[in-house]
Amino acid sequence: MIEQRRILATSIPGPASRAMQARKTAAVSAGVGTGLPVYVVEGAGGIVRDVDGNQLIDFGSGIAVTTVGNGNQRVIDAVTAQVNAFTHTCFMVTPYDSYVAVCEKLNALTPGDHEKRSALFNSGAEAVENAVKIARHVTGRPAVVAFDHGYHGRTNLTMGLTAKNMPYKHRFGPFAGELYRVPMAYPYRWPGGADRCAEEALRVITDQVHAQVGEENTAAVIIEPIQGEGGFIVPPEGFLPGLAEWCREHGILLIADEVQSGFCRTGDWFACDHEGVVPDLVTTAKGIAGGMPLAAVTGRADVMDAVHAGGLGGTYGGNPVACAAALASIESMEEDDLAGRAREIGEVLLDRLGRLAEKYDEVGDVRGRGAMIAMELVTDPETREPAAALTSAVNKGCHERGLITLTCGTYGNVFRFLPPLSISDELLHEGLDVLEEAFTAAVG
Ligand code: PLZ
């Protein structure tokens, strides 16, 4: 395993990475961007090593995917054994046990102790598409309600559910019909203030659906219990339970998109667990399989079984190598108490970022849960004008110093922290030192 140490061997990106990036430009569609063009050769724990010999601290986990750590040994062993046995049969043709075992785990671990069923897919977007298919099929209703700042994917249906135009939707329409958007309970930017956010947001949302869509036309409400790409927006206490209750009253299915927030990331198995919210359907992906492509829809047995045989599927959904990786990842989460580790990481992040916020007015808000933490940067704490330029300058400064960081947010002014849960305290603190240095340099 490569040493758990940051190494700056060349400038970042170094000469070998720059040469590869030139080939990338000539070979790969310009539509596929790269945030930090260092070309990776190896990863272990909280470190990613590039082709120039630089070792970067990983605060991104490939966008919340390598939750169990880069190069997790359990995942490596399980994947290797599975590749040697067989790589594919198509579960719809000749099934295999690991698919069933992953579904059993999902049914047991997702919120609620009611009877559940699951179906496996390849990507988060595909899981969301299928959750919507199922919700429409079982309710016989067309409308789906999504939120401001929401992100659900890049396929046609999920683009329609995603809020942000650039870069996700711009000139890629027209989008699917019967998708409606309502305001998100965003405490930091709620006009009536954070204290009134839960109650007022619930009123606005339910009024809007009643007046503009009709509850009886609404199949599902889809929400990320902590919004990811939109800015790590944590709804105020009471908001999600209130939304779940209103959905139940009207026979509307609540779909929790836990693609980014799920699998120990927030210090619970799922972000919904924090307030005991039990959705009808849950979508998962990313952290489920330690980097192998796997996604799932898990939900109430009566809902999931209402679909006719053959109505759900796909060639690769629940690929055996991905399922082996998922079982190994879940075992790591259970055996190593990664939810507990996420809470510890969260305490360190909140403490250090909180101190940065005391020092600098530009840090407008620090929020999140477990190892899903963000700071929102503003030009002025009174007007809360988003500081997108400062955010990208800090991001660039971190990259140059050997720290992989990610930004997010509708206004591009949120700095997010998603380290692998196997990261050591030492690397975590060193990464935060680097961030502070980059922040101080950028703020001037
Ligand atoms: N739902 C909540 O966060 C993926 C997107 C990266 P896929 N988020 C990272 C990018 O720019 O494409 C995501 C998510 C939530 C759905 C998805 C979609 O998951 O596996 O990328 O399709």
mmCIF file of C-alpha atoms in Angstrom, residues 41-328:
data_model
loop_
_atom_site.group_PDB
_atom_site.id
_atom_site.type_symbol
_atom_site.label_atom_id
_atom_site.label_comp_id
_atom_site.label_asym_id
_atom_site.label_seq_id
_atom_site.Cartn_x
_atom_site.Cartn_y
_atom_site.Cartn_z
ATOM 1 C CA VAL A 41 -1.990 5.613 -11.250
ATOM 2 C CA GLU A 42 -2.814 4.369 -7.750
ATOM 3 C CA GLY A 43 -4.964 5.052 -4.723
ATOM 4 C CA ALA A 44 -4.890 3.839 -1.126
ATOM 5 C CA GLY A 45 -6.776 5.017 1.958
ATOM 6 C CA GLY A 46 -6.845 8.812 1.856
ATOM 7 C CA ILE A 47 -4.123 9.189 -0.803
ATOM 8 C CA VAL A 48 -4.221 9.302 -4.596
ATOM 9 C CA ARG A 49 -0.917 9.023 -6.488
ATOM 10 C CA ASP A 50 -0.434 10.540 -9.950
ATOM 11 C CA VAL A 51 1.715 9.715 -12.937
ATOM 12 C CA ASP A 52 4.323 12.331 -11.904
ATOM 13 C CA GLY A 53 4.781 10.789 -8.457
ATOM 14 C CA ASN A 54 2.696 13.398 -6.639
ATOM 15 C CA GLN A 55 0.603 12.074 -3.768
ATOM 16 C CA LEU A 56 -2.557 14.032 -3.132
ATOM 17 C CA ILE A 57 -4.784 13.971 -0.061
ATOM 18 C CA ASP A 58 -8.266 12.914 -1.101
ATOM 19 C CA PHE A 59 -11.113 15.109 0.192
ATOM 20 C CA GLY A 60 -13.459 14.081 -2.626
ATOM 21 C CA SER A 61 -13.659 10.263 -2.763
ATOM 22 C CA GLY A 62 -14.410 10.529 -6.490
ATOM 23 C CA ILE A 63 -17.601 12.426 -5.536
ATOM 24 C CA ALA A 64 -18.602 10.390 -2.477
ATOM 25 C CA VAL A 65 -17.866 6.990 -4.013
ATOM 26 C CA THR A 66 -14.775 5.535 -2.328
ATOM 27 C CA THR A 67 -16.345 5.851 1.108
ATOM 28 C CA VAL A 68 -14.612 2.675 2.307
ATOM 29 C CA GLY A 69 -11.259 4.104 1.196
ATOM 30 C CA ASN A 70 -9.207 4.022 -1.969
ATOM 31 C CA GLY A 71 -7.898 0.522 -2.574
ATOM 32 C CA ASN A 72 -9.956 -1.073 0.193
ATOM 33 C CA GLN A 73 -8.510 -4.559 0.671
ATOM 34 C CA ARG A 74 -11.872 -6.273 1.178
ATOM 35 C CA VAL A 75 -13.119 -4.767 -2.089
ATOM 36 C CA ILE A 76 -9.939 -5.730 -3.958
ATOM 37 C CA ASP A 77 -10.140 -9.331 -2.746
ATOM 38 C CA ALA A 78 -13.857 -9.706 -3.474
ATOM 39 C CA VAL A 79 -13.568 -8.174 -6.952
ATOM 40 C CA THR A 80 -10.507 -10.283 -7.808
ATOM 41 C CA ALA A 81 -12.237 -13.505 -6.755
ATOM 42 C CA GLN A 82 -15.375 -12.609 -8.697
ATOM 43 C CA VAL A 83 -13.476 -11.663 -11.859
ATOM 44 C CA ASN A 84 -11.752 -15.039 -11.713
ATOM 45 C CA ALA A 85 -15.085 -16.834 -11.330
ATOM 46 C CA PHE A 86 -17.230 -15.014 -13.933
ATOM 47 C CA THR A 87 -17.773 -11.388 -14.960
ATOM 48 C CA HIS A 88 -21.282 -11.408 -16.395
ATOM 49 C CA THR A 89 -24.268 -13.537 -17.145
ATOM 50 C CA CYS A 90 -27.054 -10.912 -17.046
ATOM 51 C CA PHE A 91 -29.213 -11.445 -13.961
ATOM 52 C CA MET A 92 -32.319 -11.472 -16.168
ATOM 53 C CA VAL A 93 -30.929 -14.475 -18.090
ATOM 54 C CA THR A 94 -29.156 -16.678 -15.526
ATOM 55 C CA PRO A 95 -29.100 -15.258 -11.988
ATOM 56 C CA TYR A 96 -26.439 -15.472 -9.269
ATOM 57 C CA ASP A 97 -26.473 -15.207 -5.498
ATOM 58 C CA SER A 98 -24.587 -11.939 -4.920
ATOM 59 C CA TYR A 99 -27.370 -9.881 -6.576
ATOM 60 C CA VAL A 100 -29.879 -11.362 -4.132
ATOM 61 C CA ALA A 101 -27.475 -10.850 -1.214
ATOM 62 C CA VAL A 102 -27.044 -7.139 -2.062
ATOM 63 C CA CYS A 103 -30.830 -6.735 -2.206
ATOM 64 C CA GLU A 104 -31.179 -8.486 1.178
ATOM 65 C CA LYS A 105 -28.636 -6.074 2.663
ATOM 66 C CA LEU A 106 -30.351 -3.042 1.144
ATOM 67 C CA ASN A 107 -33.749 -4.191 2.405
ATOM 68 C CA ALA A 108 -32.344 -4.603 5.917
ATOM 69 C CA LEU A 109 -30.253 -1.419 6.064
ATOM 70 C CA THR A 110 -32.477 1.220 4.435
ATOM 71 C CA PRO A 111 -34.836 3.182 6.723
ATOM 72 C CA GLY A 112 -37.905 1.414 8.128
ATOM 73 C CA ASP A 113 -38.422 -2.171 9.285
ATOM 74 C CA HIS A 114 -41.325 -2.904 6.910
ATOM 75 C CA GLU A 115 -41.051 -5.554 4.198
ATOM 76 C CA LYS A 116 -38.977 -4.312 1.268
ATOM 77 C CA ARG A 117 -37.714 -5.302 -2.177
ATOM 78 C CA SER A 118 -34.840 -3.938 -4.266
ATOM 79 C CA ALA A 119 -33.776 -3.810 -7.902
ATOM 80 C CA LEU A 120 -30.221 -3.101 -9.082
ATOM 81 C CA PHE A 121 -28.973 -0.749 -11.793
ATOM 82 C CA ASN A 122 -25.710 0.869 -12.916
ATOM 83 C CA SER A 123 -25.786 4.561 -12.070
ATOM 84 C CA GLY A 124 -27.537 6.981 -9.783
ATOM 85 C CA ALA A 125 -29.434 8.487 -12.685
ATOM 86 C CA GLU A 126 -30.680 5.078 -13.748
ATOM 87 C CA ALA A 127 -31.862 4.345 -10.209
ATOM 88 C CA VAL A 128 -33.769 7.654 -10.107
ATOM 89 C CA GLU A 129 -35.360 6.946 -13.504
ATOM 90 C CA ASN A 130 -36.525 3.571 -12.261
ATOM 91 C CA ALA A 131 -37.868 4.946 -8.984
ATOM 92 C CA VAL A 132 -39.982 7.371 -11.015
ATOM 93 C CA LYS A 133 -41.112 4.586 -13.366
ATOM 94 C CA ILE A 134 -42.204 2.489 -10.390
ATOM 95 C CA ALA A 135 -43.943 5.391 -8.624
ATOM 96 C CA ARG A 136 -45.931 6.298 -11.749
ATOM 97 C CA HIS A 137 -46.808 2.678 -12.454
ATOM 98 C CA VAL A 138 -48.099 1.900 -8.975
ATOM 99 C CA THR A 139 -50.000 5.172 -8.393
ATOM 100 C CA GLY A 140 -51.290 5.603 -11.945
ATOM 101 C CA ARG A 141 -50.473 9.316 -11.523
ATOM 102 C CA PRO A 142 -48.195 11.329 -13.825
ATOM 103 C CA ALA A 143 -46.659 14.215 -11.849
ATOM 104 C CA VAL A 144 -43.313 14.208 -10.045
ATOM 105 C CA VAL A 145 -42.272 17.029 -7.740
ATOM 106 C CA ALA A 146 -38.594 17.961 -7.291
ATOM 107 C CA PHE A 147 -36.801 20.769 -5.477
ATOM 108 C CA ASP A 148 -34.834 23.928 -6.126
ATOM 109 C CA HIS A 149 -31.094 23.097 -5.954
ATOM 110 C CA GLY A 150 -31.868 19.394 -6.486
ATOM 111 C CA TYR A 151 -29.599 17.107 -8.499
ATOM 112 C CA HIS A 152 -30.684 13.724 -9.795
ATOM 113 C CA GLY A 153 -28.566 12.990 -12.882
ATOM 114 C CA ARG A 154 -27.863 13.746 -16.515
ATOM 115 C CA THR A 155 -30.227 11.467 -18.463
ATOM 116 C CA ASN A 156 -33.251 13.136 -20.034
ATOM 117 C CA LEU A 157 -35.688 12.418 -17.203
ATOM 118 C CA THR A 158 -33.162 13.158 -14.462
ATOM 119 C CA MET A 159 -31.971 16.362 -16.175
ATOM 120 C CA GLY A 160 -35.573 17.451 -15.971
ATOM 121 C CA LEU A 161 -35.531 16.755 -12.230
ATOM 122 C CA THR A 162 -32.170 18.494 -11.750
ATOM 123 C CA ALA A 163 -32.486 22.205 -10.972
ATOM 124 C CA LYS A 164 -29.314 23.820 -12.278
ATOM 125 C CA ASN A 165 -29.076 24.877 -15.912
ATOM 126 C CA MET A 166 -25.318 25.282 -16.408
ATOM 127 C CA PRO A 167 -23.638 22.922 -17.037
ATOM 128 C CA TYR A 168 -26.225 20.153 -16.686
ATOM 129 C CA LYS A 169 -29.203 21.191 -18.832
ATOM 130 C CA HIS A 170 -28.140 24.042 -21.072
ATOM 131 C CA ARG A 171 -29.419 23.428 -24.631
ATOM 132 C CA PHE A 172 -30.055 19.730 -23.855
ATOM 133 C CA GLY A 173 -33.856 20.045 -23.752
ATOM 134 C CA PRO A 174 -36.709 19.566 -24.291
ATOM 135 C CA PHE A 175 -37.153 17.696 -21.046
ATOM 136 C CA ALA A 176 -39.737 15.111 -20.001
ATOM 137 C CA GLY A 177 -43.215 16.305 -19.069
ATOM 138 C CA GLU A 178 -45.045 16.356 -15.737
ATOM 139 C CA LEU A 179 -42.013 17.379 -13.685
ATOM 140 C CA TYR A 180 -42.660 20.217 -11.226
ATOM 141 C CA ARG A 181 -40.271 22.201 -9.053
ATOM 142 C CA VAL A 182 -40.883 23.645 -5.606
ATOM 143 C CA PRO A 183 -38.689 25.713 -3.232
ATOM 144 C CA MET A 184 -36.169 23.925 -1.027
ATOM 145 C CA ALA A 185 -35.983 24.472 2.718
ATOM 146 C CA TYR A 186 -32.570 26.178 2.631
ATOM 147 C CA PRO A 187 -32.072 27.668 6.088
ATOM 148 C CA TYR A 188 -29.151 29.979 5.241
ATOM 149 C CA ARG A 189 -31.050 31.614 2.378
ATOM 150 C CA TRP A 190 -34.678 31.299 3.502
ATOM 151 C CA PRO A 191 -36.249 34.784 3.229
ATOM 152 C CA GLY A 192 -38.065 34.467 6.582
ATOM 153 C CA GLY A 193 -34.902 33.262 8.343
ATOM 154 C CA ALA A 194 -33.631 29.844 9.400
ATOM 155 C CA ASP A 195 -36.007 29.582 12.386
ATOM 156 C CA ARG A 196 -39.095 29.795 10.222
ATOM 157 C CA CYS A 197 -37.686 27.828 7.302
ATOM 158 C CA ALA A 198 -39.158 24.376 8.046
ATOM 159 C CA GLU A 199 -42.685 25.564 8.680
ATOM 160 C CA GLU A 200 -42.807 28.159 5.900
ATOM 161 C CA ALA A 201 -41.198 25.887 3.314
ATOM 162 C CA LEU A 202 -43.701 23.128 4.049
ATOM 163 C CA ARG A 203 -46.554 25.578 3.638
ATOM 164 C CA VAL A 204 -45.254 26.994 0.337
ATOM 165 C CA ILE A 205 -44.551 23.537 -1.084
ATOM 166 C CA THR A 206 -47.871 21.966 -0.169
ATOM 167 C CA ASP A 207 -49.800 25.066 -1.326
ATOM 168 C CA GLN A 208 -47.944 25.064 -4.617
ATOM 169 C CA VAL A 209 -48.546 21.376 -5.317
ATOM 170 C CA HIS A 210 -52.204 21.747 -4.363
ATOM 171 C CA ALA A 211 -52.769 24.797 -6.567
ATOM 172 C CA GLN A 212 -50.578 23.998 -9.555
ATOM 173 C CA VAL A 213 -50.434 20.204 -9.801
ATOM 174 C CA GLY A 214 -53.098 18.600 -7.606
ATOM 175 C CA GLU A 215 -52.189 16.022 -4.974
ATOM 176 C CA GLU A 216 -54.244 13.367 -6.757
ATOM 177 C CA ASN A 217 -52.153 13.865 -9.908
ATOM 178 C CA THR A 218 -48.866 13.525 -8.044
ATOM 179 C CA ALA A 219 -47.094 10.167 -8.121
ATOM 180 C CA ALA A 220 -44.013 11.124 -6.136
ATOM 181 C CA VAL A 221 -41.979 13.777 -4.419
ATOM 182 C CA ILE A 222 -38.242 13.224 -4.874
ATOM 183 C CA ILE A 223 -35.772 14.809 -2.479
ATOM 184 C CA GLU A 224 -32.150 14.420 -1.458
ATOM 185 C CA PRO A 225 -32.368 14.370 2.356
ATOM 186 C CA ILE A 226 -29.173 16.429 2.304
ATOM 187 C CA GLN A 227 -28.756 18.036 -1.097
ATOM 188 C CA GLY A 228 -25.422 17.254 -2.756
ATOM 189 C CA GLU A 229 -24.512 19.064 -5.961
ATOM 190 C CA GLY A 230 -26.894 21.897 -5.075
ATOM 191 C CA GLY A 231 -24.725 22.947 -2.122
ATOM 192 C CA PHE A 232 -24.863 20.435 0.746
ATOM 193 C CA ILE A 233 -28.102 21.989 1.878
ATOM 194 C CA VAL A 234 -29.323 20.459 5.137
ATOM 195 C CA PRO A 235 -33.046 21.014 5.617
ATOM 196 C CA PRO A 236 -34.054 22.244 9.091
ATOM 197 C CA GLU A 237 -35.261 19.772 11.728
ATOM 198 C CA GLY A 238 -38.870 18.830 11.171
ATOM 199 C CA PHE A 239 -38.932 19.554 7.462
ATOM 200 C CA LEU A 240 -38.398 16.004 6.181
ATOM 201 C CA PRO A 241 -40.783 14.402 8.712
ATOM 202 C CA GLY A 242 -43.403 17.018 7.786
ATOM 203 C CA LEU A 243 -42.947 16.360 4.094
ATOM 204 C CA ALA A 244 -43.174 12.579 4.638
ATOM 205 C CA GLU A 245 -46.395 12.988 6.608
ATOM 206 C CA TRP A 246 -48.005 15.195 3.964
ATOM 207 C CA CYS A 247 -47.025 12.695 1.226
ATOM 208 C CA ARG A 248 -48.587 9.855 3.213
ATOM 209 C CA GLU A 249 -51.840 11.777 3.724
ATOM 210 C CA HIS A 250 -52.206 12.196 -0.026
ATOM 211 C CA GLY A 251 -50.988 8.819 -1.296
ATOM 212 C CA ILE A 252 -47.920 10.472 -2.818
ATOM 213 C CA LEU A 253 -44.777 8.331 -2.726
ATOM 214 C CA LEU A 254 -41.740 9.884 -1.077
ATOM 215 C CA ILE A 255 -38.543 9.030 -2.941
ATOM 216 C CA ALA A 256 -35.361 9.749 -0.962
ATOM 217 C CA ASP A 257 -32.439 10.151 -3.327
ATOM 218 C CA GLU A 258 -29.620 8.931 -1.087
ATOM 219 C CA VAL A 259 -27.171 8.491 -3.975
ATOM 220 C CA GLN A 260 -24.712 10.977 -2.453
ATOM 221 C CA SER A 261 -25.779 11.010 1.215
ATOM 222 C CA GLY A 262 -26.166 7.258 1.716
ATOM 223 C CA PHE A 263 -23.958 4.483 3.078
ATOM 224 C CA CYS A 264 -22.488 5.962 6.266
ATOM 225 C CA ARG A 265 -21.531 9.261 4.655
ATOM 226 C CA THR A 266 -23.572 11.355 7.075
ATOM 227 C CA GLY A 267 -22.774 9.285 10.173
ATOM 228 C CA ASP A 268 -25.853 7.094 9.832
ATOM 229 C CA TRP A 269 -26.485 4.395 7.262
ATOM 230 C CA PHE A 270 -28.702 6.906 5.436
ATOM 231 C CA ALA A 271 -29.334 10.630 5.867
ATOM 232 C CA CYS A 272 -33.058 9.911 6.407
ATOM 233 C CA ASP A 273 -32.180 7.965 9.578
ATOM 234 C CA HIS A 274 -31.203 11.144 11.410
ATOM 235 C CA GLU A 275 -34.826 12.164 11.895
ATOM 236 C CA GLY A 276 -36.323 8.696 11.543
ATOM 237 C CA VAL A 277 -37.863 9.483 8.157
ATOM 238 C CA VAL A 278 -39.080 6.370 6.326
ATOM 239 C CA PRO A 279 -39.407 6.972 2.579
ATOM 240 C CA ASP A 280 -41.466 4.739 0.284
ATOM 241 C CA LEU A 281 -38.558 4.388 -2.139
ATOM 242 C CA VAL A 282 -34.828 4.999 -1.692
ATOM 243 C CA THR A 283 -32.296 5.392 -4.488
ATOM 244 C CA THR A 284 -28.660 4.510 -3.795
ATOM 245 C CA ALA A 285 -25.406 4.357 -5.796
ATOM 246 C CA LYS A 286 -21.899 5.847 -5.338
ATOM 247 C CA GLY A 287 -20.674 4.666 -1.891
ATOM 248 C CA ILE A 288 -22.529 1.352 -2.175
ATOM 249 C CA ALA A 289 -19.774 -0.476 -4.064
ATOM 250 C CA GLY A 290 -16.354 1.079 -3.368
ATOM 251 C CA GLY A 291 -15.959 2.450 -6.888
ATOM 252 C CA MET A 292 -17.637 -0.245 -8.970
ATOM 253 C CA PRO A 293 -20.715 0.977 -10.854
ATOM 254 C CA LEU A 294 -23.802 -0.136 -8.964
ATOM 255 C CA ALA A 295 -27.085 1.532 -8.062
ATOM 256 C CA ALA A 296 -30.357 0.440 -6.530
ATOM 257 C CA VAL A 297 -33.974 1.232 -5.867
ATOM 258 C CA THR A 298 -35.240 -0.133 -2.560
ATOM 259 C CA GLY A 299 -38.787 0.269 -1.394
ATOM 260 C CA ARG A 300 -41.985 -1.003 0.105
ATOM 261 C CA ALA A 301 -42.622 -4.570 -1.025
ATOM 262 C CA ASP A 302 -46.173 -3.765 -2.194
ATOM 263 C CA VAL A 303 -44.878 -0.896 -4.344
ATOM 264 C CA MET A 304 -41.860 -2.718 -5.780
ATOM 265 C CA ASP A 305 -43.885 -5.886 -6.483
ATOM 266 C CA ALA A 306 -46.691 -3.998 -8.244
ATOM 267 C CA VAL A 307 -44.583 -3.866 -11.406
ATOM 268 C CA HIS A 308 -45.243 -6.658 -13.939
ATOM 269 C CA ALA A 309 -42.481 -9.255 -14.457
ATOM 270 C CA GLY A 310 -39.964 -7.974 -16.986
ATOM 271 C CA GLY A 311 -40.905 -4.334 -16.377
ATOM 272 C CA LEU A 312 -37.588 -3.521 -14.703
ATOM 273 C CA GLY A 313 -34.061 -4.457 -15.662
ATOM 274 C CA GLY A 314 -31.134 -3.806 -17.990
ATOM 275 C CA THR A 315 -28.184 -5.778 -19.363
ATOM 276 C CA TYR A 316 -25.668 -4.862 -16.683
ATOM 277 C CA GLY A 317 -27.809 -3.949 -13.671
ATOM 278 C CA GLY A 318 -26.377 -5.711 -10.617
ATOM 279 C CA ASN A 319 -23.277 -6.916 -12.435
ATOM 280 C CA PRO A 320 -21.622 -9.691 -10.362
ATOM 281 C CA VAL A 321 -18.299 -7.854 -9.977
ATOM 282 C CA ALA A 322 -20.131 -4.744 -8.748
ATOM 283 C CA CYS A 323 -22.243 -6.857 -6.380
ATOM 284 C CA ALA A 324 -19.114 -8.513 -4.934
ATOM 285 C CA ALA A 325 -17.660 -5.037 -4.368
ATOM 286 C CA ALA A 326 -20.891 -3.901 -2.695
ATOM 287 C CA LEU A 327 -20.972 -6.840 -0.279
ATOM 288 C CA ALA A 328 -17.321 -6.186 0.633
#
